[in-house]
Every structure is written in structure tokens, then in C-alpha cells.
Amino acid sequence: QVQLVESGGGSVQAGGSLRLSCATSGLTFSSYAMGWFRQAPGKERDFVAAISLNGGRTLYADSVKGRFTISRDNAKNTVYLQMNGLKPEDTAVYSCAADFRAYTIHTSASSYVYWGQGTQVTVSA
């Protein structure tokens, strides 16, 4: 069945970088827009970034614009999130999600039908 598995999280100092990966299986990857969300302890899940089915369009939360880059490799069924200039407020569990045949990029978590388990990102000051 459908699986989304995130990797690449870890602990870094402020200003550092991490590259998250989300490997998918059990779905036709090119039929899904892909998104990244994050959730800090005791907080709501927030939209981070999303990318269209073929990678032609991207959308970012204002809080990460200019620092994060989402990309996808349809040949590898994988979506990435390059995170540069990390800040302590970026600390959260980052999850990838799949939005079926989403020709419009959505920012609401409710639009995404499949989710990974998340990977922890911790940024120290």
C-alpha cells in the first residue's frame, strides 16, 4: 500500500542546513502534488511548501520563503525539502504528504490524502 517515508532530519545550529527526503511507494507519484508540513510540540500543523505534479510550480509559507526549496524527482518517486538558514523556530516534526491530482497547489493539510510519519528537525540557537 501507499507509504511515504521521510528522512534527513536531525539537529543543527542556527544558520545551518538540512535536506529532507520523502520516498514514496505504492502510488503513481506523478499523479500527486506533494507538500511538506511541520508541527512543533503543542502546536498546530503548519504548511511549509508544496510542489505541483510535474514540479512546474511551487508554493511556500511566508516564514520559509528564500530559505527553503522544495523539489521532486519523479523518476525516484521522491520529494525533497532543502532547508537553509535554519532558525530555532523551524524546530518541528516535518511530514510530507500527497495531494491526489491537485492541479492547484493546496496549503491546507486536509487536502492531502497520504502522509508520512515525520522526521524531527531541531535547530539550536
mmCIF file of C-alpha atoms in Angstrom, residues 13-107:
data_model
loop_
_atom_site.group_PDB
_atom_site.id
_atom_site.type_symbol
_atom_site.label_atom_id
_atom_site.label_comp_id
_atom_site.label_asym_id
_atom_site.label_seq_id
_atom_site.Cartn_x
_atom_site.Cartn_y
_atom_site.Cartn_z
ATOM 1 C CA GLN A 13 22.807 25.042 14.859
ATOM 2 C CA ALA A 14 21.010 28.174 13.765
ATOM 3 C CA GLY A 15 22.099 29.130 10.272
ATOM 4 C CA GLY A 16 22.751 25.547 9.299
ATOM 5 C CA SER A 17 21.174 23.458 6.569
ATOM 6 C CA LEU A 18 19.368 20.172 6.215
ATOM 7 C CA ARG A 19 17.938 18.335 3.253
ATOM 8 C CA LEU A 20 14.836 16.278 3.907
ATOM 9 C CA SER A 21 13.768 13.476 1.615
ATOM 10 C CA CYS A 22 10.414 11.777 1.282
ATOM 11 C CA ALA A 23 10.498 8.463 -0.530
ATOM 12 C CA THR A 24 7.132 7.211 -1.715
ATOM 13 C CA SER A 25 5.835 3.847 -2.826
ATOM 14 C CA GLY A 26 2.506 2.305 -3.699
ATOM 15 C CA LEU A 27 1.258 5.326 -5.606
ATOM 16 C CA THR A 28 1.613 6.851 -9.031
ATOM 17 C CA PHE A 29 3.905 9.597 -7.865
ATOM 18 C CA SER A 30 3.373 11.877 -10.847
ATOM 19 C CA SER A 31 -0.367 11.950 -10.123
ATOM 20 C CA TYR A 32 0.166 13.768 -6.819
ATOM 21 C CA ALA A 33 1.147 17.220 -5.849
ATOM 22 C CA MET A 34 3.431 16.935 -2.845
ATOM 23 C CA GLY A 35 3.649 19.050 0.248
ATOM 24 C CA TRP A 36 5.703 19.486 3.372
ATOM 25 C CA PHE A 37 4.137 20.372 6.704
ATOM 26 C CA ARG A 38 5.583 20.816 10.155
ATOM 27 C CA GLN A 39 4.299 20.572 13.687
ATOM 28 C CA ALA A 40 6.018 21.759 16.839
ATOM 29 C CA PRO A 41 5.118 20.267 20.231
ATOM 30 C CA GLY A 42 1.765 21.548 21.401
ATOM 31 C CA LYS A 43 1.216 23.469 18.178
ATOM 32 C CA GLU A 44 -0.950 23.024 15.120
ATOM 33 C CA ARG A 45 0.359 21.545 11.920
ATOM 34 C CA ASP A 46 1.534 24.272 9.550
ATOM 35 C CA PHE A 47 2.027 24.341 5.814
ATOM 36 C CA VAL A 48 5.640 24.697 4.722
ATOM 37 C CA ALA A 49 5.888 24.141 0.973
ATOM 38 C CA ALA A 50 4.273 22.304 -1.897
ATOM 39 C CA ILE A 51 5.104 21.382 -5.463
ATOM 40 C CA SER A 52 2.894 20.592 -8.421
ATOM 41 C CA LEU A 53 2.578 17.216 -10.110
ATOM 42 C CA ASN A 54 5.375 17.803 -12.591
ATOM 43 C CA GLY A 55 7.394 20.207 -10.480
ATOM 44 C CA GLY A 56 6.496 23.215 -12.574
ATOM 45 C CA ARG A 57 5.023 25.245 -9.744
ATOM 46 C CA THR A 58 5.941 25.668 -6.109
ATOM 47 C CA LEU A 59 4.411 27.438 -3.145
ATOM 48 C CA TYR A 60 5.999 28.373 0.169
ATOM 49 C CA ALA A 61 4.847 29.621 3.506
ATOM 50 C CA ASP A 62 5.951 33.198 4.091
ATOM 51 C CA SER A 63 8.036 32.057 7.046
ATOM 52 C CA VAL A 64 10.324 29.946 4.856
ATOM 53 C CA LYS A 65 10.451 31.874 1.579
ATOM 54 C CA GLY A 66 14.010 32.463 0.475
ATOM 55 C CA ARG A 67 15.342 29.803 2.832
ATOM 56 C CA PHE A 68 13.642 26.543 1.845
ATOM 57 C CA THR A 69 13.388 24.909 -1.565
ATOM 58 C CA ILE A 70 11.044 22.080 -2.456
ATOM 59 C CA SER A 71 11.822 19.815 -5.386
ATOM 60 C CA ARG A 72 10.789 16.451 -6.730
ATOM 61 C CA ASP A 73 12.342 13.676 -8.748
ATOM 62 C CA ASN A 74 9.551 11.771 -10.430
ATOM 63 C CA ALA A 75 11.979 9.107 -11.632
ATOM 64 C CA LYS A 76 12.803 8.343 -7.994
ATOM 65 C CA ASN A 77 9.299 8.911 -6.609
ATOM 66 C CA THR A 78 10.859 11.268 -4.103
ATOM 67 C CA VAL A 79 10.237 14.804 -2.930
ATOM 68 C CA TYR A 80 12.872 16.915 -1.178
ATOM 69 C CA LEU A 81 12.991 19.925 1.072
ATOM 70 C CA GLN A 82 16.263 21.811 1.135
ATOM 71 C CA MET A 83 16.355 23.947 4.260
ATOM 72 C CA ASN A 84 18.960 26.674 4.530
ATOM 73 C CA GLY A 85 19.432 29.387 7.093
ATOM 74 C CA LEU A 86 17.614 27.365 9.715
ATOM 75 C CA LYS A 87 16.220 29.168 12.725
ATOM 76 C CA PRO A 88 15.204 27.845 16.145
ATOM 77 C CA GLU A 89 11.578 28.490 15.242
ATOM 78 C CA ASP A 90 11.948 25.931 12.445
ATOM 79 C CA THR A 91 12.187 23.206 15.080
ATOM 80 C CA ALA A 92 9.372 20.749 14.435
ATOM 81 C CA VAL A 93 8.461 17.360 13.097
ATOM 82 C CA TYR A 94 8.388 17.650 9.325
ATOM 83 C CA SER A 95 5.994 15.465 7.369
ATOM 84 C CA CYS A 96 5.488 15.000 3.674
ATOM 85 C CA ALA A 97 2.073 14.481 2.170
ATOM 86 C CA ALA A 98 0.483 13.652 -1.173
ATOM 87 C CA ASP A 99 -2.420 15.509 -2.780
ATOM 88 C CA PHE A 100 -4.113 13.432 -5.469
ATOM 89 C CA ARG A 101 -4.423 15.064 -8.878
ATOM 90 C CA ALA A 102 -4.089 18.502 -7.355
ATOM 91 C CA TYR A 103 -3.749 20.808 -10.312
ATOM 92 C CA THR A 104 -3.998 23.659 -7.860
ATOM 93 C CA ILE A 105 -1.482 23.673 -5.026
ATOM 94 C CA HIS A 106 -3.196 23.478 -1.654
ATOM 95 C CA THR A 107 -1.919 24.758 1.679
#
